[in-house]
Amino acid sequence: MIVALNNKSNFTRDEYVEYLKEIEEITFKGKLILCPTYLNLTVKTDVILGAQDVSPYEDGSHTGEISARQLSALGIKYSIVGHSERRLSETEEELFNEIRRLLENNMTPILCVGERKADREKGSTKAVIGNQLASVTNYLMENERSNVIIAYEPVWAIGTGEIPTNEQIKEVIDFIKSKLPNNKVLYGGSANEENIDTLKEIEGIDGYLVGGLSLKPDKLQIFLDKLSE
Ligand code: PGA
């Protein structure tokens, strides 16, 4: 099981240092990947780290960008790509280039896909997700593809407390696995220590991407314990 923690834009450096002490105490037999802000990625720790985003470009004249090479040099092995809170400002081509840059630097992309509420209501969930997966399914070589982790995050479930039914989640996970049978697939969107008992009944989920829960180490520990039961 993989559990990725998306801190989003939370914690000053001082707050993060205190928070990190609690995360370092967490026990979990699976793989925990902590994705703090860029600033906090430079704090030394034995916890496995991921970035929340990466530049689509190599090093160079790209003001404000952080490249995969720079992240990799810090020992960072993962990066979220295409989170719905960023997708509005990123094109599919940029997302594909972000994935490329990560793979070139031996890093693992965690590609977020997911439908909006209106897509689900129109019955176009799979069409939308199929398009979002296209960069991986159509443009990556077969031997590169399985190095991408997919996170299914219905946009309407992120930070809302509203969560799809197990059947709805399973249908999408199965759809993703039908296109990418060798890839790990995570679920994200309001997963917490209360609904994990229900979520973990879904077959085929390889882990979770959690936002709000990542900020509360005590609740996160309960979540991880229940997940491991
Ligand atoms: P949430 O966020 O767990 O707070 O819903 C998940 C995410 O945005 O990755």
GROMACS .gro file of C-alpha atoms and ligand atoms in nm, residues 6 8 83 85 153 157-160 188-191 209-213, ligand 1:
model
   27
    6ASN     CA    1  -0.041   1.619  -0.004
    8LYS     CA    2  -0.082   2.158  -0.036
   83HIS     CA    3  -0.350   1.791  -0.948
   85GLU     CA    4  -0.603   2.247  -0.820
  153GLU     CA    5  -0.932   1.197  -0.757
  157ALA     CA    6  -1.470   1.484  -0.371
  158ILE     CA    7  -1.153   1.683  -0.301
  159GLY     CA    8  -1.175   1.863   0.031
  160THR     CA    9  -1.555   1.845   0.031
  188GLY     CA   10  -0.792   1.046  -0.337
  189GLY     CA   11  -1.071   1.282  -0.233
  190SER     CA   12  -1.190   1.324   0.127
  191ALA     CA   13  -1.039   0.992   0.237
  209LEU     CA   14  -0.360   1.030  -0.179
  210VAL     CA   15  -0.477   1.239   0.115
  211GLY     CA   16  -0.486   1.616   0.156
  212GLY     CA   17  -0.671   1.735   0.466
  213LEU     CA   18  -0.585   1.419   0.658
  230PGA     P1   19  -0.847   1.583   0.040
  230PGA     O1   20  -0.746   1.622  -0.077
  230PGA     O2   21  -0.797   1.454   0.100
  230PGA     O3   22  -0.837   1.698   0.137
  230PGA     O4   23  -0.982   1.570  -0.020
  230PGA     C1   24  -0.693   1.524  -0.161
  230PGA     C2   25  -0.607   1.588  -0.266
  230PGA     O5   26  -0.640   1.699  -0.310
  230PGA     O6   27  -0.505   1.533  -0.308
   0.00000   0.00000   0.00000
